[in-house]
Coordinates of C-alpha atoms in Angstrom, one line a residue:
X1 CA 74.4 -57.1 15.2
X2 CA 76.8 -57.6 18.3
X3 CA 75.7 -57.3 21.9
X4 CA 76.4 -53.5 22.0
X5 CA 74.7 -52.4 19.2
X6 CA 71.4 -54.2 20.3
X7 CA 71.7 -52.3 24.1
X8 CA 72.2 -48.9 21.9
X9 CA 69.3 -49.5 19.8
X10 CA 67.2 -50.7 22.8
X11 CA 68.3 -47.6 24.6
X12 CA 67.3 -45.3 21.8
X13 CA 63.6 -47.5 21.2
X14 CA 63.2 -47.0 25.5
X15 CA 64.1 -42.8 25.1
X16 CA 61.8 -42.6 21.9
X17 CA 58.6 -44.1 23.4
X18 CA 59.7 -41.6 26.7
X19 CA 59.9 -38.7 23.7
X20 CA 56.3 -39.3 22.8
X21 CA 54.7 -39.9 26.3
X22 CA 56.4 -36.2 27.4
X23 CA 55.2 -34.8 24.1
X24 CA 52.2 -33.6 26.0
X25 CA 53.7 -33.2 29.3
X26 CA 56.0 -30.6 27.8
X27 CA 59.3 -30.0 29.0
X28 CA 60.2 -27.5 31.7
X29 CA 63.3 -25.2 32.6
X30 CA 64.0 -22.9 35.3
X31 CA 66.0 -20.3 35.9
X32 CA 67.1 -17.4 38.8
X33 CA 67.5 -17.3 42.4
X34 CA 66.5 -19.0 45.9
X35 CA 62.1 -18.7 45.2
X36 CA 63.1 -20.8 42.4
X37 CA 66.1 -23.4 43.6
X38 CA 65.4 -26.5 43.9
X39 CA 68.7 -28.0 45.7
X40 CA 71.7 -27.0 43.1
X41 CA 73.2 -25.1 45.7
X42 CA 73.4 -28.2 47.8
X43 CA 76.0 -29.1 45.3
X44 CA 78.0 -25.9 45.7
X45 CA 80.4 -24.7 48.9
X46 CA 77.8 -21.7 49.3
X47 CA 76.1 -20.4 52.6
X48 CA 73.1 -20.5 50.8
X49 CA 71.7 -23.5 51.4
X50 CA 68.4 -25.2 52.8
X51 CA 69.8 -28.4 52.8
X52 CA 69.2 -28.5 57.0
X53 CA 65.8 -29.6 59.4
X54 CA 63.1 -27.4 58.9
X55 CA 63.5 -27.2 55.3
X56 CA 61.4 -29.9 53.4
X57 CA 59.2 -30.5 56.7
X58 CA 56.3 -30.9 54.5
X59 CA 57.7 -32.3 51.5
X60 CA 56.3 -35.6 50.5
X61 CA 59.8 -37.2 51.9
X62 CA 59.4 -34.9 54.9
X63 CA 63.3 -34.1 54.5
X64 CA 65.5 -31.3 53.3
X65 CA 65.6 -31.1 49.1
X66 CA 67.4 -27.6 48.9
X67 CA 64.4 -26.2 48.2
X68 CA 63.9 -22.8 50.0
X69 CA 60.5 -24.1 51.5
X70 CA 58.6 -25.9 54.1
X71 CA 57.5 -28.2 51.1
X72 CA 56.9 -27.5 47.1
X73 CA 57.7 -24.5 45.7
X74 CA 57.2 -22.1 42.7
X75 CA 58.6 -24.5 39.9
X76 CA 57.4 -27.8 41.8
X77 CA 53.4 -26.5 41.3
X78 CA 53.9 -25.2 38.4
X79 CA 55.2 -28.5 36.8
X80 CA 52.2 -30.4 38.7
X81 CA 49.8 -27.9 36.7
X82 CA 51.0 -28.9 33.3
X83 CA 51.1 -32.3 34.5
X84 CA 54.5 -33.0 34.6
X85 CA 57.2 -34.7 37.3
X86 CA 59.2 -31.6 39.3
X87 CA 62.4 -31.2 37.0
X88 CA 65.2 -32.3 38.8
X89 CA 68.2 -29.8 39.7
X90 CA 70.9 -29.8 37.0
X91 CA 73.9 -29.8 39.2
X92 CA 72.0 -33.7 40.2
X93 CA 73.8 -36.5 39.3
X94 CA 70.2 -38.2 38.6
X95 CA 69.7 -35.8 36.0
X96 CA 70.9 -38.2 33.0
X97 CA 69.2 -40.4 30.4
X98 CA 65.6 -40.2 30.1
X99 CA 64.9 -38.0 32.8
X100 CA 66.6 -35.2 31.1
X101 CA 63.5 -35.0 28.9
X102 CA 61.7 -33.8 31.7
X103 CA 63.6 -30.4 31.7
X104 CA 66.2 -29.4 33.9
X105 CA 66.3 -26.5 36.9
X106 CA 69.4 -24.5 37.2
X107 CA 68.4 -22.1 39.5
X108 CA 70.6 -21.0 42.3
X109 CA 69.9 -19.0 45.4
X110 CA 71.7 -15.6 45.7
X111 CA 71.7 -15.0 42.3
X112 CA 70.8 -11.8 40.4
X113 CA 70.7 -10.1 37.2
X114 CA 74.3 -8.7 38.0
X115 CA 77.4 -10.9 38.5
X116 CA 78.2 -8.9 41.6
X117 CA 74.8 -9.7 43.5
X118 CA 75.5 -12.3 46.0
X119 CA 79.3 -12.3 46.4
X120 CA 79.1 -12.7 50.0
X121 CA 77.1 -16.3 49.3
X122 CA 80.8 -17.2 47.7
X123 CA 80.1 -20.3 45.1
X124 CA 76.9 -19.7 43.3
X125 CA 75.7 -20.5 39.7
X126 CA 75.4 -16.7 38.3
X127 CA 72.6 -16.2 35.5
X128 CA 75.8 -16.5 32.6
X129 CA 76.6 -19.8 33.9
X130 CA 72.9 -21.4 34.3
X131 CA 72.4 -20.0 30.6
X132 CA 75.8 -22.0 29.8
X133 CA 74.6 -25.2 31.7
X134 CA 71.4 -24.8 29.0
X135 CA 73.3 -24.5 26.3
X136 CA 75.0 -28.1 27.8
X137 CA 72.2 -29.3 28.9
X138 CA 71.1 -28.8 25.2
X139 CA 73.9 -30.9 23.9
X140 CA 73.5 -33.7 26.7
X141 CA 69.8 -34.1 24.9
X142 CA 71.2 -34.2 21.1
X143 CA 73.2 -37.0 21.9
X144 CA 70.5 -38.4 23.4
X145 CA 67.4 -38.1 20.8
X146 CA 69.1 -36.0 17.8
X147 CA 69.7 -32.4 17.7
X148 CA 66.0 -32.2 15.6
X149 CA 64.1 -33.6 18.0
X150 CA 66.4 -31.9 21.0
X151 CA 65.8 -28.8 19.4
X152 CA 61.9 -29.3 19.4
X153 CA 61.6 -30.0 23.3
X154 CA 63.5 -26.9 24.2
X155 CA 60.9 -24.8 21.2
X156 CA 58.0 -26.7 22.8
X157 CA 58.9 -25.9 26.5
X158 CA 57.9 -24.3 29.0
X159 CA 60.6 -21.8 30.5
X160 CA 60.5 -19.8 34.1
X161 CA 63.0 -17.1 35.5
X162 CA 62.5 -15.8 38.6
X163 CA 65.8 -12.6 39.1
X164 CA 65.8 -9.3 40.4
X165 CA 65.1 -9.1 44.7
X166 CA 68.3 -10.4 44.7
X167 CA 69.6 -7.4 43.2
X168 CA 68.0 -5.1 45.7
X169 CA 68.3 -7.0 49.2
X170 CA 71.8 -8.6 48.4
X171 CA 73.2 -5.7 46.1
X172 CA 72.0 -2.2 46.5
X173 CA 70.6 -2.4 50.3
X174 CA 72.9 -5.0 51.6
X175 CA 74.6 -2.4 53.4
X176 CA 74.3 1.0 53.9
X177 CA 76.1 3.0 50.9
X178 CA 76.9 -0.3 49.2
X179 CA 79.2 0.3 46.1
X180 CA 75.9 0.2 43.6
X181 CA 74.5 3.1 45.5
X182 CA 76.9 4.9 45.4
X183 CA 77.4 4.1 41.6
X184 CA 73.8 4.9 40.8
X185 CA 70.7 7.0 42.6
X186 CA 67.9 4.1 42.6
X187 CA 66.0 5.1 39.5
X188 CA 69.3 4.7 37.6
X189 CA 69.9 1.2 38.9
X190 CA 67.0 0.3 38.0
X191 CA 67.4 1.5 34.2
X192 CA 70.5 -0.1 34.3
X193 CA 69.2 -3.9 35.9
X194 CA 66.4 -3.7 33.1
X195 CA 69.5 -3.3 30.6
X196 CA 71.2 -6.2 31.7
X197 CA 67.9 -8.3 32.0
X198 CA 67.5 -7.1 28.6
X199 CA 70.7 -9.6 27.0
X200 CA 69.4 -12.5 29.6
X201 CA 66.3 -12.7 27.9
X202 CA 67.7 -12.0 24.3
X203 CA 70.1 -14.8 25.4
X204 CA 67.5 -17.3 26.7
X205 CA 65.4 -16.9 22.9
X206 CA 68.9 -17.1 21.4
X207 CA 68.9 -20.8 23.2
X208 CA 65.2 -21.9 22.0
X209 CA 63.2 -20.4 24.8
X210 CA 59.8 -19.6 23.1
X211 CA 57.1 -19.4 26.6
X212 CA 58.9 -17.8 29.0
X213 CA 57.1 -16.9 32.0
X214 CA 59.4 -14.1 33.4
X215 CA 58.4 -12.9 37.5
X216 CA 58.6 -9.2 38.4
X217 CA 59.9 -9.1 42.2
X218 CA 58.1 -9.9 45.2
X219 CA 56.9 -7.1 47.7
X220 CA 60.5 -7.1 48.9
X221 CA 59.8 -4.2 51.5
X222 CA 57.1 -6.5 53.2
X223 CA 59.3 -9.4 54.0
X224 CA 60.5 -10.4 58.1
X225 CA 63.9 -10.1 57.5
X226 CA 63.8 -6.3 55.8
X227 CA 60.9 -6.0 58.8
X228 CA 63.4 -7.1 61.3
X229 CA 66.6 -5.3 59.8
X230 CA 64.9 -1.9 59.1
X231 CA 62.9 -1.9 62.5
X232 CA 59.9 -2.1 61.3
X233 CA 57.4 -1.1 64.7
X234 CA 53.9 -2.2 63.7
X235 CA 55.2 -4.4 60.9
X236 CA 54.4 -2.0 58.1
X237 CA 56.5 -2.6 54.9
X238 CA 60.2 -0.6 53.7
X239 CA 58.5 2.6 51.7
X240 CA 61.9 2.8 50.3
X241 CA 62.1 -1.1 49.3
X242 CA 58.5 -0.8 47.8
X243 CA 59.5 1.8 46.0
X244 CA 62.4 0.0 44.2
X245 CA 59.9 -3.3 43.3
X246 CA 57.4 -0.7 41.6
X247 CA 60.0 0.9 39.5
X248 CA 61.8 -2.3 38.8
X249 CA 58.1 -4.2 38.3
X250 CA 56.6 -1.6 35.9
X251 CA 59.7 -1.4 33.6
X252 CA 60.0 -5.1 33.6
X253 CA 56.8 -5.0 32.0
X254 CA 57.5 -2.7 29.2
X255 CA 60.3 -4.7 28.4
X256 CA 59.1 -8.0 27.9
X257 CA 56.2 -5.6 25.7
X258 CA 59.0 -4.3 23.6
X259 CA 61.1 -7.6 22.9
X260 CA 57.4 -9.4 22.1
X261 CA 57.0 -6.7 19.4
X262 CA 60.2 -7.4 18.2
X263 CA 60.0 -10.7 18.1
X264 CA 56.7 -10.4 16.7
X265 CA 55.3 -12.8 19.3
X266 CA 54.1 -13.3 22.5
X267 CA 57.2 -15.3 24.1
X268 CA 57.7 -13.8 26.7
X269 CA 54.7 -13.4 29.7
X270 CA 55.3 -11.0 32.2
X271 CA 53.6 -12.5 36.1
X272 CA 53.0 -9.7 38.6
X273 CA 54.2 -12.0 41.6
X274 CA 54.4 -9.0 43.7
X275 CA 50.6 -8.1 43.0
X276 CA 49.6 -11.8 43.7
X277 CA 51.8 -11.7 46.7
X278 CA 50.2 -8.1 47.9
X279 CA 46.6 -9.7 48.2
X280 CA 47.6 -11.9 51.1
X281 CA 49.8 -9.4 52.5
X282 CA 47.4 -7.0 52.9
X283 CA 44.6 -9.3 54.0
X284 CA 46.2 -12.6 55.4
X285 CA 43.0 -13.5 56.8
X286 CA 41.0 -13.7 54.1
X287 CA 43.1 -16.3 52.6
X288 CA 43.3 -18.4 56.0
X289 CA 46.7 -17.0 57.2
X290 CA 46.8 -15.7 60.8
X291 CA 49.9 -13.5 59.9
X292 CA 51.9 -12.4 57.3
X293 CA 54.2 -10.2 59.1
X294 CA 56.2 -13.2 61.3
X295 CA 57.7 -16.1 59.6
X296 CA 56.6 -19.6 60.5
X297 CA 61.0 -20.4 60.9
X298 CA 63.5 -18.0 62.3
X299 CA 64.3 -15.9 65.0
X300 CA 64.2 -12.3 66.6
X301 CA 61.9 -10.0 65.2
X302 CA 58.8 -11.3 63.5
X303 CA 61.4 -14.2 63.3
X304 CA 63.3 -12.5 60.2
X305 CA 66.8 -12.5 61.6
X306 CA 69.2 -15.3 59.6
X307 CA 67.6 -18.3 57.8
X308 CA 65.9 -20.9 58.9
X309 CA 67.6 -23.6 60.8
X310 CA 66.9 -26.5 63.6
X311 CA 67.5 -23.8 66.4
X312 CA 65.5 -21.6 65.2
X313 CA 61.5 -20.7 66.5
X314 CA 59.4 -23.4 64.3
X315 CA 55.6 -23.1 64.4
X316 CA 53.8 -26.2 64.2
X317 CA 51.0 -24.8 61.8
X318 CA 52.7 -23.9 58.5
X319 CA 49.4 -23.2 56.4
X320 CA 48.7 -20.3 58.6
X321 CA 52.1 -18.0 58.1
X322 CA 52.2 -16.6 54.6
X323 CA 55.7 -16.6 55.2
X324 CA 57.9 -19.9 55.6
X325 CA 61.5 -18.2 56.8
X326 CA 62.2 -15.2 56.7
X327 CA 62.9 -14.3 52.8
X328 CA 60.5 -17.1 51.4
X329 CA 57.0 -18.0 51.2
X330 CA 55.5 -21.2 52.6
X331 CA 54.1 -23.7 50.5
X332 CA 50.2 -22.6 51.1
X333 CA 51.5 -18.8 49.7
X334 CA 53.4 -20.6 46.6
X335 CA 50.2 -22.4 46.2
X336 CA 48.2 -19.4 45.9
X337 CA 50.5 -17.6 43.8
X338 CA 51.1 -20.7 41.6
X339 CA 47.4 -20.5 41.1
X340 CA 47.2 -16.7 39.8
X341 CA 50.0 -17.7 36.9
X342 CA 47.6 -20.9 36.1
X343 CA 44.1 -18.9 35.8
X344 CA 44.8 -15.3 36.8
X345 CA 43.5 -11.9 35.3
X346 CA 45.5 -9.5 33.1
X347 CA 45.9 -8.1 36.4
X348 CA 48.2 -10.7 37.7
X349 CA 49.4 -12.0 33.9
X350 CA 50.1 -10.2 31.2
X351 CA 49.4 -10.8 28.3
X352 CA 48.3 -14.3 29.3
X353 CA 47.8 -16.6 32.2
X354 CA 49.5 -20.3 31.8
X355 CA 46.2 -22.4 31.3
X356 CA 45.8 -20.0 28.0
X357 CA 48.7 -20.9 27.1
X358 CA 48.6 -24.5 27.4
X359 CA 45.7 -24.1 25.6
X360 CA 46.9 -22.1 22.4
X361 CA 49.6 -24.6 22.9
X362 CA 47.7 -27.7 22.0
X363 CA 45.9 -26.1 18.9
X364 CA 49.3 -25.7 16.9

């Protein structure tokens, strides 16, 4: 056997053993917009970045990552609960080999459900093109392990999408009579985002998914920036925006029902973050915040003018702001929510938290 065929059997033995190590640790993939990045768009020519000081002030490097955070987010505690490294962003050039086993985030801030959400962020990964990087991502791993066992780590995994605020703040309400509004009155938009979420998520089983934990949207109408831009007085939430989340959030939920019972399984898991997120909105205190109306990073009103950047007002305490900038949560808020997917109530997960999963998991 010549010198090369050794170093390819070598490398084969080395991804093997790694095979069966992350058997239990299983394999994790992410999908959507900004509360899920973690640094693709630092890859990109976009505005939407977090790739600048504040950003990453509490991450273990104490540096920027692209994640839109003071420190971990959504998919970073999430992977730490299964027991898992943070997948890596797929646009990274360290993404190759064995760490591709791992799982692969392709997530992109701005995105939406529709391909016209986020235009004014210019260069962004829309949803078609992250489900295309899976299906590559998919083919990256055959050649790596075989397309059997490639096909059983995507089966096995884990799967998050995070889409639709996106769709509302950058899309419908961007500006006042944006073309979507004036295509559609806002129950009609929403029929018509659940439609199109609809062939995502047909699209994502089509490509292995089997858990996917799909998020309804935030309390969009609570956030600085729509406090700051729709001149919010005593820093009570858009009526308007709420609105939109609850009709969006409820027929989210019967859709992920319906494709279940087509399926004739429980795939896909619907997580109320906008329920988790309304109990520290509407009682910061009790979960140690001093505010969830300001952001810890920004500027003007309850800080929630523009992102976050090294100009900008910085407070020194970030567990106590619910709020990191002025669209995301800080870490201690991801935490909590991060938390209700792990062990919440039907309530928050529906029809199952994560921890029953992983536990159903391990039986079969």
């Amino acid at each position: 056997m010549d010198k090369a065929s050794i170093s390819s059997v070598l490398m084969m033995m080395v991804v093997m053993t790694k095979m069966a190590s992350v058997a239990d640790a299983r394999a994790f993939f992410v999908f959507g917009d900004s509360l899920v990045d973690n640094g693709n768009n630092d890859y990109l020519a976009t505005t939407a970045r977090a790739d600048n000081y504040p950003y990453g002030i509490d991450y273990p490097t104490r540096r920027p990552t692209g994640r839109f955070s003071n420190g971990f987010n959504i998919p970073d505690l999430i992977s730490q609960s299964i027991g898992s490294e943070s997948t890596l962003p797929y646009l990274s050039p360290e993404l190759r080999g064995e760490r591709l086993l791992v799982g692969a985030n392709f997530a992109s801030a701005g995105v939406g459900i529709l391909n016209d959400t986020g235009i004014q962020f210019l260069n962004i990964i829309r949803i078609t093109r992250q489900l295309q990087y899976f299906e590559q991502y998919q083919q990256r791993v055959s050649a790596l392990v075989g397309e059997e066992q490639a096909q059983q780590l995507v089966n096995q995994a884990l799967v998050l999408i995070t889409l639709g605020g996106n769709d509302f703040v950058n899309n419908y309400y961007l500006v006042p009579f944006s073309a979507r509004s004036r295509q559609f009155s806002l129950p009609n938009y929403v029929v018509y985002l659940i439609s199109e979420y609809r062939k995502i998520l047909a699209r994502l089983y089509e490509l292995g998914g089997r858990r996917i934990l799909v998020t309804g949207t935030g309390p969009i109408g609570c956030v600085p920036a729509e406090l700051a831009m729709r001149g919010s007085r005593n820093g009570e939430c858009s009526s308007e925006l709420q609105t939109a989340a609850g009709l969006f959030n409820s027929q989210l939920v019967q859709l992920l029902n319906q494709l279940n019972s087509e399926i004739g399984s429980n795939v896909f898991i619907a997580a109320n973050t906008n329920e988790m997120s309304f109990d520290f909105i509407n009682n910061p205190g009790a979960y140690g915040f001093v505010t969830s109306k300001i952001a810890c990073c920004g500027q003007g009103p309850y800080n929630g003018i523009g992102l976050c950047t090294p100009a900008s007002n910085l407070c020194p305490n970030r567990d106590i702001y619910a709020f990191w900038d002025p669209l995301h949560p800080s870490e201690r808020a991801n935490k909590i929510i991060v938390d209700r997917i792990v062990t919440g109530s039907t309530k928050y997960m529906n029809p199952m938290n994560l921890s029953t999963i992983m536990a159903l998991d391990s039986r079969t």
